[in-house]
Amino acid sequence: RQRYVVYSPNIDDEYWNQRYLRDKFSEAIEKKWINVFYQPIIRADSGKICNFEALARWIDPVKGMIAPDMFIPVLEKYHLIPQLGAYMLEQVIQQVNIRAASGIPLEPVSVNLSVLDFEANDMVSLIVNLLKKYDVAAKWIVVEITERDIAQTVSVFKQQIKALRRHGIQVWVDDFGSGYSALNVLNQYEFDLLKLDMQFLRQLDENRGANRVIIKSIVCAAHELGIRTLTEGVETEAHHRFLKEVGCDKEQGYYFSKPRPMEELLGEGMRLPRETEEEAHRYESRF
């Protein structure tokens, strides 16, 4: 009948780490400790960069580089994600003009948003107003929303998706296939691209190569619906060859490049060839 309590210092460490991130978040936004890193997205046919994904990296003056899997769950826990989403959107849109001034080809950049962003803000107005503020065309910004988040939404969210696309902003489904409602998502919404979850490639040859069949089937079904496809988590030449063979439109992963700060996009850090606007139009006009 005695009660025992086991103490672990890890519990204290986790609590104080979370509290530090929560308490410092506003300052991190204000002082731009949270930086935009860009990971290239590759056109499978040509091997050229056709898009970038914007990823948040917290470079703290005390703790150094804080990984997203450390601070994102904390921001979600304390309902701070909408502030991060709005901040990332403004940084990316503002940096379009900086990239344009460098003289290198521009590519659209995708920004990850969650259902919480749409619940907390009028995201359509927010994005459209930011585009006007910085005089940036809608075609240079893409919105990514996870399949899990989409499955939890209501009809109001569907109207916002339609409004974004009416304004010329592409909407992509991130982590497609990671949940149980992936096919229902295709039936209920109109999207521009499906981004296949990286677990498909990581387990490509398990269970007698079942994921090879699944990826090929998703790509074919998406194309029949007029939707482009992208697979993330490409880490080997074998991954790249397979995706090209099955007709996947775009690829992303460490095989091509890790996420890099904008300075490297403008300098010598991004050595892959870049797709021109004319080439992009030629590919996209097939859909």
mmCIF file of C-alpha atoms in Angstrom:
data_model
loop_
_atom_site.group_PDB
_atom_site.id
_atom_site.type_symbol
_atom_site.label_atom_id
_atom_site.label_comp_id
_atom_site.label_asym_id
_atom_site.label_seq_id
_atom_site.Cartn_x
_atom_site.Cartn_y
_atom_site.Cartn_z
ATOM 1 C CA ARG A 1 0.000 0.000 0.000
ATOM 2 C CA GLN A 2 2.998 2.276 -0.065
ATOM 3 C CA ARG A 3 3.403 4.808 -2.874
ATOM 4 C CA TYR A 4 6.705 5.369 -4.594
ATOM 5 C CA VAL A 5 7.648 8.382 -6.687
ATOM 6 C CA VAL A 6 10.629 8.046 -9.011
ATOM 7 C CA TYR A 7 12.402 11.284 -9.826
ATOM 8 C CA SER A 8 14.388 11.844 -13.010
ATOM 9 C CA PRO A 9 16.387 15.013 -13.729
ATOM 10 C CA ASN A 10 15.328 14.629 -17.383
ATOM 11 C CA ILE A 11 11.838 15.790 -16.385
ATOM 12 C CA ASP A 12 13.293 19.006 -14.984
ATOM 13 C CA ASP A 13 15.477 19.507 -18.054
ATOM 14 C CA GLU A 14 12.533 19.079 -20.413
ATOM 15 C CA TYR A 15 10.398 21.493 -18.385
ATOM 16 C CA TRP A 16 13.032 24.223 -18.322
ATOM 17 C CA ASN A 17 13.872 23.775 -22.000
ATOM 18 C CA GLN A 18 10.213 24.141 -22.927
ATOM 19 C CA ARG A 19 9.823 27.155 -20.666
ATOM 20 C CA TYR A 20 12.907 28.800 -22.205
ATOM 21 C CA LEU A 21 11.502 28.357 -25.707
ATOM 22 C CA ARG A 22 8.071 29.616 -24.698
ATOM 23 C CA ASP A 23 9.418 32.668 -22.857
ATOM 24 C CA LYS A 24 11.973 33.579 -25.548
ATOM 25 C CA PHE A 25 9.761 33.055 -28.585
ATOM 26 C CA SER A 26 8.529 36.656 -28.872
ATOM 27 C CA GLU A 27 12.082 37.931 -28.535
ATOM 28 C CA ALA A 28 13.251 35.404 -31.133
ATOM 29 C CA ILE A 29 10.672 36.781 -33.568
ATOM 30 C CA GLU A 30 11.493 40.398 -32.785
ATOM 31 C CA LYS A 31 15.267 39.965 -33.082
ATOM 32 C CA LYS A 32 15.047 37.505 -35.989
ATOM 33 C CA TRP A 33 16.789 34.655 -34.212
ATOM 34 C CA ILE A 34 14.426 32.477 -36.245
ATOM 35 C CA ASN A 35 15.876 32.303 -39.738
ATOM 36 C CA VAL A 36 14.484 31.079 -43.050
ATOM 37 C CA PHE A 37 16.468 28.183 -44.497
ATOM 38 C CA TYR A 38 15.718 27.010 -48.034
ATOM 39 C CA GLN A 39 15.768 23.422 -49.273
ATOM 40 C CA PRO A 40 15.669 23.003 -53.060
ATOM 41 C CA ILE A 41 12.992 20.974 -54.830
ATOM 42 C CA ILE A 42 14.197 19.319 -58.026
ATOM 43 C CA ARG A 43 12.412 18.692 -61.312
ATOM 44 C CA ALA A 44 12.852 14.931 -61.779
ATOM 45 C CA ASP A 45 13.077 15.135 -65.579
ATOM 46 C CA SER A 46 15.701 17.858 -65.834
ATOM 47 C CA GLY A 47 17.503 17.691 -62.478
ATOM 48 C CA LYS A 48 17.076 21.463 -62.117
ATOM 49 C CA ILE A 49 15.857 23.399 -59.081
ATOM 50 C CA CYS A 50 12.208 24.323 -59.668
ATOM 51 C CA ASN A 51 11.042 25.300 -56.148
ATOM 52 C CA PHE A 52 12.287 25.822 -52.618
ATOM 53 C CA GLU A 53 10.721 24.922 -49.295
ATOM 54 C CA ALA A 54 11.114 27.484 -46.512
ATOM 55 C CA LEU A 55 12.062 25.929 -43.168
ATOM 56 C CA ALA A 56 12.360 27.662 -39.800
ATOM 57 C CA ARG A 57 15.709 27.448 -37.991
ATOM 58 C CA TRP A 58 16.054 28.995 -34.517
ATOM 59 C CA ILE A 59 19.623 30.219 -34.008
ATOM 60 C CA ASP A 60 19.656 31.211 -30.344
ATOM 61 C CA PRO A 61 22.398 33.433 -28.844
ATOM 62 C CA VAL A 62 22.536 31.194 -25.752
ATOM 63 C CA LYS A 63 21.649 27.687 -26.943
ATOM 64 C CA GLY A 64 22.879 27.902 -30.529
ATOM 65 C CA MET A 65 20.994 26.066 -33.264
ATOM 66 C CA ILE A 66 17.682 24.725 -31.940
ATOM 67 C CA ALA A 67 16.211 21.997 -34.134
ATOM 68 C CA PRO A 68 12.595 22.333 -35.351
ATOM 69 C CA ASP A 69 11.626 19.058 -33.663
ATOM 70 C CA MET A 70 12.545 20.779 -30.398
ATOM 71 C CA PHE A 71 10.728 24.096 -30.728
ATOM 72 C CA ILE A 72 7.770 23.296 -33.028
ATOM 73 C CA PRO A 73 6.054 20.941 -30.495
ATOM 74 C CA VAL A 74 6.499 23.595 -27.788
ATOM 75 C CA LEU A 75 4.934 26.292 -29.967
ATOM 76 C CA GLU A 76 2.058 23.934 -30.753
ATOM 77 C CA LYS A 77 1.588 23.151 -27.068
ATOM 78 C CA TYR A 78 1.344 26.837 -26.135
ATOM 79 C CA HIS A 79 -0.692 27.847 -29.233
ATOM 80 C CA LEU A 80 2.109 30.006 -30.666
ATOM 81 C CA ILE A 81 2.256 28.338 -34.084
ATOM 82 C CA PRO A 82 0.108 31.008 -35.808
ATOM 83 C CA GLN A 83 2.685 33.646 -34.878
ATOM 84 C CA LEU A 84 5.436 31.537 -36.409
ATOM 85 C CA GLY A 85 3.393 30.968 -39.579
ATOM 86 C CA ALA A 86 2.739 34.693 -40.038
ATOM 87 C CA TYR A 87 6.400 35.504 -39.370
ATOM 88 C CA MET A 88 7.680 32.936 -41.862
ATOM 89 C CA LEU A 89 5.274 34.143 -44.536
ATOM 90 C CA GLU A 90 6.420 37.733 -44.182
ATOM 91 C CA GLN A 91 10.109 36.789 -44.172
ATOM 92 C CA VAL A 92 9.770 34.625 -47.286
ATOM 93 C CA ILE A 93 7.687 37.170 -49.199
ATOM 94 C CA GLN A 94 10.045 39.979 -48.237
ATOM 95 C CA GLN A 95 13.043 37.938 -49.361
ATOM 96 C CA VAL A 96 11.589 37.363 -52.839
ATOM 97 C CA ASN A 97 12.720 40.863 -53.795
ATOM 98 C CA ILE A 98 16.177 40.258 -52.326
ATOM 99 C CA ARG A 99 16.495 37.082 -54.386
ATOM 100 C CA ALA A 100 15.219 38.855 -57.509
ATOM 101 C CA ALA A 101 17.808 41.618 -57.082
ATOM 102 C CA SER A 102 20.603 39.015 -57.146
ATOM 103 C CA GLY A 103 19.986 38.375 -60.830
ATOM 104 C CA ILE A 104 19.601 34.585 -60.520
ATOM 105 C CA PRO A 105 16.387 32.820 -61.625
ATOM 106 C CA LEU A 106 13.504 33.001 -59.163
ATOM 107 C CA GLU A 107 11.666 29.881 -58.030
ATOM 108 C CA PRO A 108 8.397 29.656 -56.055
ATOM 109 C CA VAL A 109 8.860 29.011 -52.335
ATOM 110 C CA SER A 110 6.528 26.852 -50.252
ATOM 111 C CA VAL A 111 5.685 27.801 -46.662
ATOM 112 C CA ASN A 112 4.303 25.295 -44.163
ATOM 113 C CA LEU A 113 1.060 26.313 -42.466
ATOM 114 C CA SER A 114 -1.158 24.380 -40.083
ATOM 115 C CA VAL A 115 -4.882 24.300 -39.468
ATOM 116 C CA LEU A 116 -4.164 26.432 -36.372
ATOM 117 C CA ASP A 117 -2.891 29.206 -38.644
ATOM 118 C CA PHE A 118 -6.192 29.230 -40.504
ATOM 119 C CA GLU A 119 -8.211 29.143 -37.284
ATOM 120 C CA ALA A 120 -6.284 32.021 -35.683
ATOM 121 C CA ASN A 121 -5.937 34.297 -38.722
ATOM 122 C CA ASP A 122 -7.688 35.178 -41.944
ATOM 123 C CA MET A 123 -4.849 33.583 -43.900
ATOM 124 C CA VAL A 124 -6.157 34.584 -47.313
ATOM 125 C CA SER A 125 -6.207 38.280 -46.395
ATOM 126 C CA LEU A 126 -2.895 37.989 -44.546
ATOM 127 C CA ILE A 127 -1.076 36.482 -47.520
ATOM 128 C CA VAL A 128 -2.681 38.758 -50.113
ATOM 129 C CA ASN A 129 -1.867 41.858 -48.037
ATOM 130 C CA LEU A 130 1.762 40.761 -47.590
ATOM 131 C CA LEU A 131 2.090 40.212 -51.334
ATOM 132 C CA LYS A 132 0.777 43.743 -51.932
ATOM 133 C CA LYS A 133 2.975 45.221 -49.210
ATOM 134 C CA TYR A 134 6.172 43.870 -50.773
ATOM 135 C CA ASP A 135 4.932 44.035 -54.392
ATOM 136 C CA VAL A 136 5.400 40.297 -54.961
ATOM 137 C CA ALA A 137 3.416 38.220 -57.455
ATOM 138 C CA ALA A 138 1.290 35.396 -56.039
ATOM 139 C CA LYS A 139 3.033 32.825 -58.239
ATOM 140 C CA TRP A 140 6.184 33.003 -56.108
ATOM 141 C CA ILE A 141 4.457 31.710 -52.938
ATOM 142 C CA VAL A 142 3.095 28.213 -52.279
ATOM 143 C CA VAL A 143 1.148 27.097 -49.195
ATOM 144 C CA GLU A 144 1.844 23.624 -47.777
ATOM 145 C CA ILE A 145 -0.664 22.006 -45.408
ATOM 146 C CA THR A 146 -0.258 18.530 -43.968
ATOM 147 C CA GLU A 147 -2.727 15.838 -44.942
ATOM 148 C CA ARG A 148 -3.382 15.235 -41.229
ATOM 149 C CA ASP A 149 -4.435 18.865 -40.714
ATOM 150 C CA ILE A 150 -6.640 18.890 -43.787
ATOM 151 C CA ALA A 151 -8.492 15.809 -42.535
ATOM 152 C CA GLN A 152 -9.402 17.661 -39.318
ATOM 153 C CA THR A 153 -10.855 20.755 -40.964
ATOM 154 C CA VAL A 154 -14.375 21.900 -41.748
ATOM 155 C CA SER A 155 -16.103 23.468 -44.746
ATOM 156 C CA VAL A 156 -14.869 26.986 -43.909
ATOM 157 C CA PHE A 157 -11.310 25.778 -44.452
ATOM 158 C CA LYS A 158 -12.287 24.412 -47.864
ATOM 159 C CA GLN A 159 -13.460 27.901 -48.873
ATOM 160 C CA GLN A 160 -10.119 29.382 -47.818
ATOM 161 C CA ILE A 161 -8.274 26.844 -49.969
ATOM 162 C CA LYS A 162 -10.414 27.805 -52.938
ATOM 163 C CA ALA A 163 -9.802 31.501 -52.260
ATOM 164 C CA LEU A 164 -6.030 31.028 -52.151
ATOM 165 C CA ARG A 165 -6.071 29.243 -55.493
ATOM 166 C CA ARG A 166 -8.307 31.946 -56.987
ATOM 167 C CA HIS A 167 -5.625 34.464 -56.027
ATOM 168 C CA GLY A 168 -3.044 32.392 -57.916
ATOM 169 C CA ILE A 169 -1.439 30.826 -54.832
ATOM 170 C CA GLN A 170 -0.761 27.120 -55.191
ATOM 171 C CA VAL A 171 -1.778 24.810 -52.339
ATOM 172 C CA TRP A 172 0.154 21.600 -51.718
ATOM 173 C CA VAL A 173 -0.709 18.619 -49.511
ATOM 174 C CA ASP A 174 2.280 17.809 -47.304
ATOM 175 C CA ASP A 175 3.011 14.348 -45.833
ATOM 176 C CA PHE A 176 0.488 12.746 -48.156
ATOM 177 C CA GLY A 177 -0.117 9.113 -47.244
ATOM 178 C CA SER A 178 0.937 9.497 -43.613
ATOM 179 C CA GLY A 179 -2.669 9.356 -42.360
ATOM 180 C CA TYR A 180 -5.739 7.238 -42.923
ATOM 181 C CA SER A 181 -7.750 9.741 -44.928
ATOM 182 C CA ALA A 182 -5.399 10.475 -47.834
ATOM 183 C CA LEU A 183 -7.803 9.353 -50.560
ATOM 184 C CA ASN A 184 -10.700 11.235 -48.966
ATOM 185 C CA VAL A 185 -8.598 14.392 -49.128
ATOM 186 C CA LEU A 186 -8.373 14.020 -52.916
ATOM 187 C CA ASN A 187 -12.102 13.492 -53.155
ATOM 188 C CA GLN A 188 -13.090 16.552 -51.113
ATOM 189 C CA TYR A 189 -10.551 19.235 -52.075
ATOM 190 C CA GLU A 190 -8.757 20.632 -55.107
ATOM 191 C CA PHE A 191 -4.974 20.873 -54.762
ATOM 192 C CA ASP A 192 -2.053 21.623 -57.037
ATOM 193 C CA LEU A 193 0.430 19.034 -55.761
ATOM 194 C CA LEU A 194 0.717 15.987 -53.501
ATOM 195 C CA LYS A 195 3.898 15.726 -51.470
ATOM 196 C CA LEU A 196 4.434 12.059 -50.623
ATOM 197 C CA ASP A 197 5.618 11.342 -47.103
ATOM 198 C CA MET A 198 9.303 10.430 -46.787
ATOM 199 C CA GLN A 199 8.470 7.129 -45.074
ATOM 200 C CA PHE A 200 7.529 5.695 -48.471
ATOM 201 C CA LEU A 201 11.155 5.945 -49.617
ATOM 202 C CA ARG A 202 12.681 4.924 -46.293
ATOM 203 C CA GLN A 203 10.760 1.656 -46.462
ATOM 204 C CA LEU A 204 10.882 1.332 -50.235
ATOM 205 C CA ASP A 205 11.936 -2.314 -50.403
ATOM 206 C CA GLU A 206 10.238 -3.641 -47.294
ATOM 207 C CA ASN A 207 7.274 -6.029 -47.531
ATOM 208 C CA ARG A 208 8.302 -7.217 -51.023
ATOM 209 C CA GLY A 209 8.570 -3.668 -52.337
ATOM 210 C CA ALA A 210 4.965 -2.713 -51.584
ATOM 211 C CA ASN A 211 5.838 0.987 -51.409
ATOM 212 C CA ARG A 212 7.147 0.904 -54.975
ATOM 213 C CA VAL A 213 3.682 -0.128 -56.129
ATOM 214 C CA ILE A 214 1.986 2.424 -53.855
ATOM 215 C CA ILE A 215 4.145 5.352 -55.030
ATOM 216 C CA LYS A 216 3.605 4.449 -58.678
ATOM 217 C CA SER A 217 -0.159 4.171 -58.114
ATOM 218 C CA ILE A 218 -0.369 7.521 -56.307
ATOM 219 C CA VAL A 219 1.607 9.253 -59.057
ATOM 220 C CA CYS A 220 -0.650 7.788 -61.752
ATOM 221 C CA ALA A 221 -3.850 8.643 -59.851
ATOM 222 C CA ALA A 222 -2.664 12.202 -59.173
ATOM 223 C CA HIS A 223 -1.836 12.756 -62.836
ATOM 224 C CA GLU A 224 -5.259 11.461 -63.843
ATOM 225 C CA LEU A 225 -6.725 14.136 -61.550
ATOM 226 C CA GLY A 226 -4.431 16.836 -62.968
ATOM 227 C CA ILE A 227 -2.348 17.059 -59.794
ATOM 228 C CA ARG A 228 1.469 17.201 -59.722
ATOM 229 C CA THR A 229 3.516 14.968 -57.407
ATOM 230 C CA LEU A 230 6.593 15.430 -55.249
ATOM 231 C CA THR A 231 8.347 12.871 -53.059
ATOM 232 C CA GLU A 232 10.441 14.004 -50.098
ATOM 233 C CA GLY A 233 13.204 12.092 -48.336
ATOM 234 C CA VAL A 234 15.302 11.368 -51.450
ATOM 235 C CA GLU A 235 18.663 10.246 -50.095
ATOM 236 C CA THR A 236 20.220 7.996 -52.746
ATOM 237 C CA GLU A 237 20.763 7.727 -56.492
ATOM 238 C CA ALA A 238 18.500 4.658 -56.430
ATOM 239 C CA HIS A 239 15.667 6.740 -54.953
ATOM 240 C CA HIS A 240 16.141 9.364 -57.653
ATOM 241 C CA ARG A 241 16.159 6.813 -60.499
ATOM 242 C CA PHE A 242 13.041 5.068 -59.228
ATOM 243 C CA LEU A 243 11.030 8.290 -58.891
ATOM 244 C CA LYS A 244 12.060 9.406 -62.352
ATOM 245 C CA GLU A 245 11.032 6.035 -63.800
ATOM 246 C CA VAL A 246 7.534 6.129 -62.249
ATOM 247 C CA GLY A 247 6.922 9.682 -63.455
ATOM 248 C CA CYS A 248 7.078 11.593 -60.158
ATOM 249 C CA ASP A 249 7.298 15.275 -61.119
ATOM 250 C CA LYS A 250 9.481 16.670 -58.347
ATOM 251 C CA GLU A 251 11.929 15.428 -55.699
ATOM 252 C CA GLN A 252 13.337 16.757 -52.448
ATOM 253 C CA GLY A 253 15.925 15.428 -50.027
ATOM 254 C CA TYR A 254 19.496 15.352 -48.762
ATOM 255 C CA TYR A 255 20.614 13.577 -51.929
ATOM 256 C CA PHE A 256 20.327 16.973 -53.606
ATOM 257 C CA SER A 257 20.878 19.423 -50.765
ATOM 258 C CA LYS A 258 20.280 20.131 -47.095
ATOM 259 C CA PRO A 259 18.323 23.269 -46.134
ATOM 260 C CA ARG A 260 20.580 26.329 -46.450
ATOM 261 C CA PRO A 261 20.368 29.992 -45.415
ATOM 262 C CA MET A 262 19.464 32.564 -48.041
ATOM 263 C CA GLU A 263 23.054 33.823 -48.266
ATOM 264 C CA GLU A 264 24.061 30.492 -49.774
ATOM 265 C CA LEU A 265 21.245 30.687 -52.318
ATOM 266 C CA LEU A 266 22.723 33.960 -53.510
ATOM 267 C CA GLY A 267 26.320 32.754 -53.420
ATOM 268 C CA GLU A 268 28.162 29.600 -54.389
ATOM 269 C CA GLY A 269 26.453 27.293 -51.914
ATOM 270 C CA MET A 270 23.715 26.198 -54.318
ATOM 271 C CA ARG A 271 25.522 24.485 -57.180
ATOM 272 C CA LEU A 272 22.564 22.720 -58.792
ATOM 273 C CA PRO A 273 21.269 24.257 -62.054
ATOM 274 C CA ARG A 274 18.235 26.497 -61.750
ATOM 275 C CA GLU A 275 15.102 26.258 -63.849
ATOM 276 C CA THR A 276 14.176 29.362 -65.840
ATOM 277 C CA GLU A 277 10.670 30.819 -65.745
ATOM 278 C CA GLU A 278 10.136 29.710 -69.359
ATOM 279 C CA GLU A 279 11.135 26.135 -68.532
ATOM 280 C CA ALA A 280 8.832 26.127 -65.501
ATOM 281 C CA HIS A 281 5.925 27.366 -67.597
ATOM 282 C CA ARG A 282 6.524 24.624 -70.166
ATOM 283 C CA TYR A 283 6.412 21.897 -67.501
ATOM 284 C CA GLU A 284 3.479 23.345 -65.548
ATOM 285 C CA SER A 285 1.364 23.906 -68.680
ATOM 286 C CA ARG A 286 0.962 20.138 -69.005
ATOM 287 C CA PHE A 287 -1.481 20.186 -66.056
#
